[in-house]
């Protein structure tokens, strides 16, 4: 890729860890996690009535996941192996600007998604997937179009994760890259097969905790080595690196926030990530799984906390790689990293090995495995929901029972795990790596962004516009992408299509052209949709023994998150209020990350001085540690302690405490488990309005 500082050569770095360690982490630890999750699933069923043989529980956790666990799951959903590896990769290429634009390209769409999530809660509370919303509003043709777009999104997202993770595992252990590619999804398949979305939430929490602890460890370890004693020393090392490897026409490239190539990457990354979020059914599933009062605070807190991970970790570790690349203990010494090594995401592991030896390699191996499997589980459950609800139930068995849908979901889990591994293997053998997929993702993920947003928020988008605009947008994006690659390089190859400018132009065309197509087609064929029509279709799969889903009643689960859920009335007025809050935070996040913060530095051409760089890194590290505390402790205090207590009581044969909750804030009550359980579901067998035994 010509935009990189091309350094040809074959990697001769010997893996610091043995293949046995690689197989232990990928296979043994994966299976252990799966077995533990199976045990937890059985214990929860026995003690709190969370029955994963019920479709509502398997797919939506009875729609009662609380704010703390939602925030942790949101952080985990974006905590891709790509984020850990890619933020260091772009920091190595673009200096301090790289990790900032990587983070700025991740947080705004998470916070914006809170607006879509709460809008779905208000308009179609019984939905399981975003595609059900499309089908009800526009019919089967639109349903199939968006289904294909969502599946393409999931396929490329998984390939992006597996390519980077497998390359790193191979680099640090010597494990065969194809073996790593196929074995990574094994544990994910097992625990998602058994536990469904609740297993995904819980393993998200566990994986995120480990990743955040290790990330914070690296942020401290980097400054406790003999070669780097302080942030100021790291600045001096970067200055020396800039002298050794000057960027043509810009000697201050490592210390400018707004280098041109970094801004281009930021635009490309932001648009591509909007596609990855909005066209990813797993995000909608987690929003549907959250309690109504947990959607907005959960996604907002999670999105803002997430910013520090690519920013803080990427800044520190890329700076370490740049500063210590000429030291004897750097894995590639005496040469620089090759373009292939950088593109495969090896900046982070090489920096970790330099500052922490084999322990650093083991830590990177573990967080890469955790990040990959955690995000894969969300992708797998998302695709299985499409195959079960949107394919099997809609087109093969309208009267599907719980057993039928769970069976279809299980098939979807196994099928997609195997398919994603096979697809990633194909990409590897044609010479595609993490860097290529990181840049081109937006071309295929962006066409459905605005048609999907309009489906949920704009009642005037017509059926024809919804069907045609994403198709035309995808065609436009592909044509621009391939056309500009040919124009700039004279040929269409893997290398030319992986450059920044063709990917940027293609992504912008894929993202923005559907707005024009949709508006024009809507003007020609106008339509005004009645939101109440969403509620005419029954989407719940079964009549639950206990009235456990917020889709069936209009009270908020007791004891939740940032509001006193015991008294809050989750009615249309309340949901509209949450919608206004979500819109405010979405606008504030986008303006903050893209206008208020970086543009003054761009306008002034500000070059980081030593004191400013120190402040920059210190703030990033502090933010990273705060994010760790949120991800680990917020779910515990927001219901975790109470759920552990309920499980303990259940295991000892005692009844789970239940109490009456005002349904409308005026005395009408329904029963629920004691305040604070993570899923906060009613005890199975207790009917709405009945007193507990």
XYZ file of C-alpha atoms in Angstrom:
693
model
C 0.000 0.000 0.000
C 1.702 3.116 -1.203
C 0.413 5.345 1.534
C 2.594 3.481 4.010
C 6.314 4.012 4.304
C 7.021 0.926 2.238
C 9.595 -1.361 3.776
C 9.952 -4.586 1.864
C 11.405 -7.714 3.303
C 10.523 -10.988 4.939
C 9.932 -11.137 8.658
C 12.639 -13.124 10.428
C 11.347 -12.532 13.949
C 11.290 -15.697 16.000
C 8.045 -16.167 17.981
C 8.808 -15.540 21.653
C 6.273 -18.149 22.794
C 5.856 -21.789 21.806
C 3.097 -23.189 19.651
C 1.863 -25.129 22.669
C 1.048 -21.881 24.457
C -0.878 -20.702 21.410
C -2.997 -23.847 21.352
C -3.547 -23.676 25.104
C -4.889 -20.126 24.868
C -6.951 -20.575 21.719
C -8.331 -24.052 22.440
C -8.058 -24.878 26.140
C -8.909 -21.458 27.560
C -11.653 -21.089 24.969
C -13.205 -24.399 25.989
C -12.842 -23.594 29.698
C -14.654 -20.284 29.207
C -17.359 -22.091 27.253
C -17.797 -24.706 29.994
C -17.940 -22.041 32.692
C -20.609 -20.170 30.731
C -22.596 -23.381 30.301
C -22.442 -23.904 34.054
C -23.504 -20.299 34.740
C -26.386 -20.694 32.289
C -27.626 -23.795 34.140
C -27.232 -22.114 37.541
C -29.180 -19.019 36.427
C -31.936 -21.212 35.045
C -32.170 -23.112 38.308
C -31.982 -20.155 40.678
C -33.521 -17.173 38.848
C -35.611 -18.814 36.151
C -33.581 -17.599 33.169
C -34.515 -20.340 30.732
C -32.507 -20.333 27.493
C -34.918 -22.830 25.999
C -37.278 -19.862 25.732
C -36.612 -17.768 22.657
C -37.131 -14.431 24.419
C -34.427 -15.335 26.910
C -32.058 -16.834 24.313
C -32.277 -13.868 21.944
C -33.133 -10.825 24.070
C -32.408 -11.815 27.707
C -36.081 -10.982 28.384
C -35.350 -7.338 27.469
C -34.292 -6.450 30.997
C -30.492 -6.091 30.975
C -29.508 -3.132 33.083
C -27.389 -0.044 32.560
C -24.100 -1.313 33.994
C -24.042 -4.549 32.032
C -25.279 -2.746 28.908
C -22.422 -0.227 29.146
C -19.896 -3.022 29.634
C -21.350 -4.942 26.679
C -21.223 -1.827 24.501
C -17.540 -1.315 25.330
C -16.909 -4.962 24.557
C -18.871 -4.820 21.295
C -16.419 -2.208 19.983
C -13.404 -3.755 21.680
C -12.381 -5.583 18.538
C -8.952 -7.080 18.131
C -8.867 -4.557 15.270
C -9.205 -1.704 17.763
C -6.313 -2.911 19.880
C -4.067 -3.712 16.923
C -5.300 -1.047 14.504
C -4.959 1.919 16.849
C -1.292 1.079 17.384
C -0.873 0.441 13.654
C -2.165 3.906 12.666
C -0.183 5.504 15.505
C 2.950 3.981 14.036
C 2.078 5.377 10.600
C 0.649 8.797 11.534
C 2.059 9.628 14.983
C -0.175 11.040 17.731
C -2.915 11.816 15.195
C -3.510 8.148 14.370
C -4.901 6.856 17.693
C -6.937 10.041 18.203
C -8.703 9.735 14.848
C -9.159 6.016 15.410
C -10.953 6.736 18.694
C -12.901 9.670 17.226
C -14.065 7.271 14.538
C -15.503 4.858 17.107
C -17.269 6.666 19.964
C -19.745 8.983 18.140
C -21.641 6.200 16.396
C -22.003 4.207 19.618
C -23.580 7.201 21.344
C -25.690 7.960 18.269
C -26.959 4.391 18.298
C -28.626 5.119 21.631
C -31.062 7.306 19.668
C -31.912 4.463 17.298
C -32.169 1.985 20.146
C -34.596 4.040 22.218
C -36.624 4.877 19.099
C -37.046 1.160 18.431
C -38.030 0.600 22.055
C -40.728 3.252 21.669
C -42.078 2.305 18.252
C -41.682 -1.472 18.055
C -40.887 -2.851 21.517
C -41.390 -6.540 20.651
C -38.809 -6.636 17.833
C -35.863 -9.005 17.983
C -33.824 -7.760 14.993
C -33.562 -4.582 12.941
C -34.657 -6.553 9.892
C -38.068 -7.190 11.429
C -38.518 -3.412 11.501
C -37.668 -3.202 7.794
C -39.981 -6.061 6.854
C -42.981 -4.702 8.730
C -42.607 -1.236 7.240
C -41.573 -2.037 3.652
C -42.322 -5.704 2.936
C -40.302 -8.696 1.860
C -38.285 -7.222 -1.008
C -36.784 -4.560 1.255
C -36.378 -7.237 3.909
C -34.214 -9.355 1.608
C -32.161 -6.342 0.460
C -31.319 -5.267 4.000
C -30.756 -8.859 5.068
C -28.045 -9.203 2.430
C -26.475 -5.879 3.460
C -26.437 -6.907 7.136
C -24.930 -10.319 6.382
C -22.219 -8.735 4.215
C -21.491 -6.367 7.100
C -21.156 -9.247 9.566
C -19.001 -11.311 7.208
C -16.466 -8.553 6.581
C -16.455 -7.518 10.239
C -15.583 -11.062 11.300
C -12.950 -11.368 8.583
C -11.375 -8.132 9.780
C -11.153 -9.452 13.321
C -9.938 -12.933 12.426
C -7.256 -11.736 10.012
C -5.679 -9.455 12.608
C -6.036 -11.845 15.524
C -4.705 -14.875 13.644
C -1.684 -12.893 12.364
C -0.780 -11.789 15.888
C -1.235 -15.264 17.366
C 1.022 -16.656 14.654
C 3.636 -13.953 15.220
C 3.905 -14.494 18.987
C 3.534 -18.304 19.130
C 4.403 -19.702 15.703
C 0.981 -21.357 15.546
C -0.136 -21.916 11.959
C -2.247 -18.971 10.870
C -5.005 -21.146 9.372
C -5.221 -23.229 12.535
C -5.631 -20.027 14.544
C -8.288 -18.764 12.128
C -10.421 -21.889 12.453
C -9.883 -22.533 16.168
C -10.654 -19.004 17.386
C -14.442 -19.378 16.831
C -14.668 -22.793 18.561
C -15.187 -21.609 22.142
C -17.442 -18.798 20.921
C -19.636 -21.300 19.134
C -20.007 -23.489 22.214
C -21.033 -20.849 24.752
C -23.200 -18.882 22.321
C -24.870 -22.144 21.271
C -25.859 -22.841 24.860
C -26.270 -19.453 26.476
C -27.523 -17.158 23.715
C -27.382 -13.399 24.177
C -27.093 -13.578 27.985
C -23.941 -15.664 27.625
C -22.690 -13.014 25.220
C -23.342 -10.265 27.777
C -21.613 -12.156 30.584
C -18.590 -13.244 28.554
C -18.371 -9.695 27.195
C -18.032 -8.527 30.784
C -15.398 -11.120 31.668
C -13.340 -10.532 28.520
C -13.565 -6.756 28.775
C -12.347 -6.833 32.369
C -9.221 -8.795 31.401
C -8.496 -6.650 28.334
C -8.871 -3.415 30.270
C -6.615 -4.592 33.094
C -3.876 -5.570 30.629
C -4.264 -2.315 28.672
C -3.842 -0.339 31.888
C -0.843 -2.513 32.770
C 0.833 -1.597 29.482
C 0.114 2.096 30.094
C 2.176 1.871 33.280
C 4.771 -0.713 32.242
C 5.869 1.423 29.288
C 7.266 4.013 31.697
C 8.914 1.634 34.142
C 11.531 0.270 31.750
C 15.154 1.382 31.691
C 14.759 2.752 28.169
C 11.689 4.879 28.983
C 11.600 6.411 32.410
C 8.832 8.966 31.875
C 6.421 10.428 29.347
C 8.991 13.156 28.710
C 11.603 10.542 27.828
C 9.144 8.968 25.389
C 8.685 12.360 23.732
C 12.455 12.651 23.277
C 12.565 9.174 21.722
C 9.807 10.153 19.284
C 11.685 13.277 18.300
C 14.761 11.193 17.588
C 12.658 8.735 15.553
C 11.299 11.605 13.468
C 14.860 12.625 12.651
C 15.806 9.068 11.672
C 12.682 8.493 9.576
C 11.435 11.881 8.376
C 8.089 12.113 6.624
C 8.475 13.761 3.253
C 7.615 17.462 3.512
C 6.622 17.302 7.163
C 9.268 16.807 9.804
C 6.693 17.285 12.586
C 4.340 14.533 11.342
C 4.556 12.493 14.547
C 3.578 15.519 16.649
C 0.719 16.974 14.605
C -2.865 16.023 15.370
C -4.087 16.999 11.941
C -1.670 15.598 9.392
C -3.515 15.308 6.061
C -3.234 11.532 5.775
C -4.421 11.081 9.349
C -7.512 13.234 8.706
C -8.299 11.218 5.586
C -8.034 8.058 7.665
C -10.283 9.632 10.333
C -13.026 10.399 7.796
C -12.727 6.951 6.258
C -12.750 5.232 9.643
C -15.683 7.224 11.008
C -17.954 6.562 8.040
C -16.986 2.898 7.909
C -17.715 2.467 11.596
C -21.128 4.069 11.273
C -21.859 1.300 8.812
C -20.423 -1.377 11.072
C -22.665 -0.267 13.952
C -25.941 0.583 12.237
C -25.885 -2.398 9.877
C -24.844 -4.816 12.626
C -27.873 -6.673 13.963
C -26.008 -7.531 17.177
C -26.134 -3.866 18.245
C -29.895 -3.847 17.792
C -30.195 -7.123 19.699
C -28.300 -5.656 22.639
C -30.497 -2.558 22.510
C -33.624 -4.736 22.456
C -32.164 -6.783 25.325
C -31.597 -3.718 27.490
C -34.339 -2.369 29.705
C -35.913 0.793 28.237
C -34.290 2.998 30.862
C -30.892 1.350 30.296
C -30.543 1.857 26.537
C -29.554 5.526 26.457
C -27.326 5.689 29.560
C -25.785 2.306 28.737
C -24.811 3.217 25.178
C -23.785 6.770 26.090
C -21.577 5.775 29.015
C -20.136 2.856 27.067
C -19.396 4.979 24.008
C -17.641 7.749 25.925
C -15.680 5.303 28.066
C -14.585 3.361 24.998
C -12.850 6.400 23.484
C -9.899 6.017 25.845
C -9.012 2.489 24.725
C -7.785 3.130 21.166
C -6.628 6.620 22.143
C -4.685 5.725 25.281
C -3.394 2.267 24.395
C -2.720 3.194 20.760
C -0.820 6.370 21.658
C 1.413 4.734 24.251
C 2.216 1.520 22.378
C 2.744 3.113 18.954
C 5.039 5.681 20.552
C 6.971 2.866 22.209
C 7.352 1.068 18.880
C 8.526 4.211 17.084
C 10.856 5.275 19.867
C 12.502 1.927 20.588
C 12.625 0.461 17.083
C 16.363 1.091 16.922
C 17.078 -0.674 20.221
C 18.649 -4.167 20.339
C 15.736 -5.636 22.274
C 13.181 -4.606 19.636
C 12.102 -7.807 17.824
C 13.054 -6.589 14.322
C 16.387 -4.934 15.222
C 18.453 -3.825 13.324
C 15.853 -3.262 10.615
C 12.529 -1.402 10.768
C 9.218 -3.228 10.689
C 8.240 -4.252 7.181
C 5.074 -2.980 5.533
C 3.609 -6.475 5.825
C 4.306 -6.611 9.566
C 2.691 -3.217 10.117
C -0.291 -4.163 7.955
C -0.764 -7.390 9.904
C -1.118 -5.427 13.132
C 2.184 -6.418 14.732
C 3.022 -2.966 16.120
C 1.300 -3.717 19.437
C 2.859 -7.147 20.054
C 6.340 -5.979 19.064
C 6.077 -2.979 21.400
C 4.802 -5.233 24.206
C 7.681 -7.667 23.716
C 10.148 -4.775 23.853
C 8.936 -3.462 27.216
C 7.820 -6.712 28.892
C 9.549 -9.607 27.113
C 7.732 -12.920 26.951
C 5.233 -11.664 29.510
C 4.284 -8.876 27.119
C 3.876 -11.382 24.305
C 1.647 -13.542 26.489
C -0.432 -10.518 27.518
C -0.960 -9.487 23.886
C -1.843 -13.070 22.976
C -4.447 -13.140 25.736
C -6.097 -9.794 24.966
C -6.115 -10.544 21.248
C -7.860 -13.835 21.933
C -10.294 -12.241 24.374
C -11.125 -9.328 22.075
C -11.595 -11.544 19.045
C -13.802 -14.128 20.741
C -15.876 -11.532 22.580
C -16.750 -9.578 19.464
C -17.152 -12.757 17.433
C -19.824 -13.922 19.879
C -21.851 -10.780 19.190
C -21.475 -11.269 15.447
C -22.431 -14.926 15.688
C -25.560 -14.278 17.746
C -26.481 -11.463 15.355
C -26.257 -13.695 12.286
C -28.024 -16.571 14.028
C -30.893 -14.192 14.824
C -31.155 -13.296 11.132
C -31.162 -16.924 10.065
C -33.733 -17.925 12.693
C -36.134 -14.961 12.850
C -35.739 -13.384 9.433
C -35.149 -16.436 7.275
C -36.539 -19.554 8.959
C -39.515 -18.013 10.755
C -40.505 -15.659 7.950
C -39.968 -17.823 4.879
C -40.053 -21.446 6.026
C -42.120 -21.859 9.180
C -44.496 -19.064 10.147
C -45.744 -21.075 13.128
C -42.289 -21.874 14.466
C -42.224 -22.843 18.115
C -39.582 -22.088 20.715
C -37.896 -25.397 19.992
C -37.901 -24.732 16.234
C -36.376 -21.276 16.568
C -33.759 -22.313 19.084
C -32.770 -25.141 16.733
C -32.516 -22.688 13.840
C -30.462 -20.344 16.031
C -28.109 -23.169 16.941
C -27.662 -23.993 13.276
C -26.966 -20.320 12.583
C -24.310 -20.178 15.292
C -22.417 -23.186 13.917
C -22.839 -22.237 10.266
C -21.633 -18.667 10.594
C -18.659 -19.531 12.813
C -17.449 -22.030 10.200
C -18.239 -19.730 7.269
C -16.432 -16.715 8.743
C -13.304 -18.814 9.366
C -13.396 -20.127 5.803
C -13.951 -16.676 4.324
C -11.055 -15.237 6.337
C -8.814 -18.049 5.127
C -9.698 -17.227 1.527
C -8.820 -13.561 2.078
C -5.493 -14.526 3.645
C -4.498 -16.651 0.683
C -5.211 -13.864 -1.799
C -2.918 -11.528 0.134
C -5.439 -9.488 2.148
C -4.533 -8.482 5.708
C -5.816 -6.351 8.599
C -4.701 -3.087 7.002
C -6.588 -3.736 3.760
C -9.853 -4.652 5.465
C -9.483 -1.765 7.933
C -9.507 0.718 5.054
C -12.061 -0.811 2.673
C -14.744 -1.924 5.143
C -16.800 1.222 4.666
C -17.296 0.584 0.956
C -19.501 -2.443 1.704
C -20.879 -1.486 5.133
C -22.039 2.080 4.449
C -24.779 1.855 1.759
C -27.483 0.917 4.230
C -26.681 3.503 6.912
C -29.086 6.289 6.025
C -31.865 4.105 4.577
C -31.858 2.229 7.907
C -31.782 5.457 9.936
C -34.642 6.844 7.841
C -36.594 3.619 8.388
C -36.540 4.205 12.133
C -36.633 8.013 12.366
C -38.206 9.403 9.149
C -41.795 8.461 8.432
C -41.703 9.820 4.859
C -39.120 7.483 3.314
C -41.023 5.439 0.742
C -40.832 1.721 0.102
C -39.173 2.249 -3.276
C -36.578 4.546 -1.725
C -35.752 2.022 0.986
C -35.260 -0.746 -1.573
C -33.377 1.131 -4.286
C -31.230 3.655 -2.413
C -28.894 1.151 -0.653
C -28.530 -0.932 -3.804
C -27.666 2.125 -5.887
C -25.405 3.379 -3.099
C -23.469 0.099 -3.017
C -23.072 0.138 -6.801
C -21.894 3.753 -6.667
C -19.399 3.048 -3.902
C -17.919 -0.015 -5.607
C -17.608 1.846 -8.920
C -15.885 4.827 -7.304
C -13.592 2.598 -5.225
C -12.395 0.465 -8.131
C -12.360 3.391 -10.563
C -10.161 5.574 -8.378
C -7.854 2.631 -7.597
C -7.365 2.129 -11.332
C -6.938 5.869 -11.915
C -4.290 6.382 -9.220
C -2.315 3.156 -9.709
C -3.072 2.217 -13.308
C -4.381 -1.188 -12.221
C -6.871 -2.849 -9.908
C -4.990 -5.081 -7.481
C -5.056 -5.888 -3.790
C -2.387 -3.232 -3.234
C -4.096 -0.489 -5.245
C -7.548 -1.131 -3.756
C -6.063 -0.993 -0.238
C -4.741 2.555 -0.528
C -6.335 5.321 1.523
C -7.692 7.553 -1.255
C -9.602 4.919 -3.272
C -11.063 3.499 -0.057
C -11.970 6.998 1.152
C -13.687 8.009 -2.076
C -15.510 4.691 -2.282
C -16.658 4.899 1.344
C -17.906 8.480 0.995
C -19.816 7.517 -2.154
C -21.319 4.427 -0.475
C -22.341 6.413 2.581
C -23.665 9.686 1.186
C -25.116 8.787 -2.212
C -28.033 6.810 -0.665
C -29.204 10.061 0.989
C -29.614 11.641 -2.437
C -31.192 8.511 -3.907
C -33.605 8.113 -1.008
C -34.754 11.735 -0.973
C -35.202 11.913 -4.750
C -37.104 8.633 -4.955
C -39.264 9.644 -1.994
C -40.116 12.934 -3.704
C -41.194 11.030 -6.819
C -43.047 8.287 -4.876
C -44.033 9.906 -1.545
C -45.298 7.940 1.414
C -46.219 8.761 5.008
C -45.913 5.900 7.460
C -48.021 5.578 10.592
C -45.721 4.505 13.427
C -48.635 2.791 15.158
C -48.650 0.211 12.376
C -45.520 -1.284 13.906
C -47.492 -2.363 16.944
C -50.148 -4.212 14.967
C -47.890 -7.175 14.324
C -47.271 -9.675 17.109
C -43.572 -10.467 17.264
C -43.189 -12.243 20.610
C -42.589 -15.916 20.039
C -44.374 -17.331 22.997
C -46.553 -16.409 25.911
C -44.082 -16.547 28.739
C -44.874 -18.294 31.978
C -43.885 -15.121 33.765
C -44.554 -11.763 32.183
C -40.888 -11.046 31.827
C -40.490 -8.794 28.814
C -40.956 -5.086 28.722
C -42.723 -5.671 25.443
C -45.685 -7.047 27.369
C -46.119 -4.339 29.942
C -45.213 -0.732 30.343
C -43.276 -0.605 33.565
C -39.552 -0.317 33.910
C -37.731 -3.139 35.690
C -37.118 -2.283 39.271
C -33.837 -1.089 40.621
C -32.091 -0.104 37.423
C -29.240 2.094 36.427
C -29.312 5.854 36.658
C -33.033 6.176 37.347
C -35.218 4.944 40.168
C -36.845 2.316 38.007
C -39.181 1.266 40.786
C -41.135 4.500 40.322
C -40.315 5.487 36.730
C -43.170 4.951 34.286
C -41.778 3.692 31.016
C -44.482 5.115 28.799
C -44.325 7.060 25.570
C -43.577 10.329 27.322
C -40.706 8.785 29.241
C -39.274 7.140 26.137
C -39.500 10.419 24.223
C -37.556 12.062 27.044
C -34.846 9.422 26.708
C -34.873 10.049 22.963
C -34.196 13.768 23.525
C -31.348 12.901 25.898
C -29.899 10.487 23.325
C -30.085 13.138 20.575
C -28.283 15.650 22.790
C -25.433 13.287 23.653
C -25.101 12.115 20.059
C -24.726 15.707 18.841
C -22.375 16.592 21.708
C -20.137 13.583 21.049
C -19.876 14.214 17.312
C -19.191 17.923 17.795
C -16.733 17.292 20.599
C -14.683 14.645 18.842
C -14.760 16.148 15.365
C -15.114 19.922 15.781
C -14.463 21.454 19.202
C -11.441 19.335 20.071
C -9.408 18.854 16.862
C -10.323 21.722 14.527
C -8.730 24.561 16.558
C -5.501 22.543 16.586
C -5.849 22.047 12.836
C -6.495 25.711 12.147
C -3.476 26.787 14.147
C -1.222 24.029 12.777
C -0.332 23.243 16.371
C 2.781 21.106 16.855
C 2.979 19.199 20.142
C 5.623 20.486 22.486
C 7.046 18.360 25.250
C 4.730 19.654 27.975
C 1.655 19.340 25.780
C 2.593 15.798 24.758
C 3.036 14.854 28.415
C -0.397 16.267 29.254
C -1.894 14.520 26.205
C -0.569 11.099 27.235
C -1.379 11.549 30.938
C -5.007 12.500 30.208
C -5.336 9.518 27.841
C -4.014 7.150 30.514
C -6.276 8.576 33.223
C -9.275 8.254 30.898
C -8.226 4.660 30.161
C -8.122 3.790 33.856
C -11.527 5.396 34.455
C -12.922 3.337 31.580
C -11.521 0.217 33.203
C -13.256 1.034 36.483
C -16.549 1.640 34.669
C -16.332 -1.583 32.683
C -15.470 -3.712 35.709
C -17.289 -2.198 38.668
C -20.375 -0.486 37.254
C -22.108 -3.801 36.369
C -21.284 -5.158 39.825
C -22.805 -2.240 41.707
C -25.674 -1.890 39.243
C -27.263 -5.224 40.017
C -24.397 -7.684 40.118
C -24.281 -7.941 43.901
C -28.018 -8.525 44.108
C -27.962 -11.178 41.392
C -25.111 -12.999 43.119
C -27.175 -12.862 46.295
C -30.212 -14.261 44.470
C -28.163 -17.062 42.942
C -26.728 -17.902 46.360
C -30.217 -18.023 47.858
C -31.451 -20.157 44.997
C -28.609 -22.639 45.376
C -29.455 -22.966 49.071
C -33.041 -23.724 48.208
C -34.471 -20.393 49.311
C -36.999 -18.422 47.290
C -35.739 -15.474 45.304
C -37.147 -12.368 46.960
C -39.817 -10.671 44.869
C -41.628 -7.435 45.407
C -44.425 -5.478 43.850
C -43.464 -2.686 41.505
C -45.680 0.168 40.397
C -46.392 -0.357 36.722
C -47.589 3.143 36.018
C -46.404 4.934 39.073
C -49.958 5.028 40.512
C -50.246 1.837 42.390
C -50.946 -0.756 39.723
C -48.330 -3.382 40.372
C -46.579 -6.354 38.928
C -43.996 -8.649 40.431
C -40.301 -8.763 39.784
C -37.214 -10.267 41.258
C -35.476 -8.307 43.962
C -34.044 -5.025 42.789
C -30.682 -5.154 41.196
C -30.303 -8.468 39.423
C -28.250 -8.083 36.302
C -31.021 -9.340 34.055
C -33.725 -8.348 36.536
C -36.302 -10.820 35.270
C -39.415 -12.021 37.027
C -39.257 -15.387 38.663
C -40.657 -17.983 36.266
C -44.150 -18.979 37.242
C -45.128 -15.687 38.859
C -47.880 -14.104 36.816
C -48.148 -10.395 36.380
C -50.134 -8.902 39.194
C -49.963 -12.025 41.400
C -48.371 -11.870 44.773
C -45.255 -13.939 45.300
C -45.572 -17.040 47.341
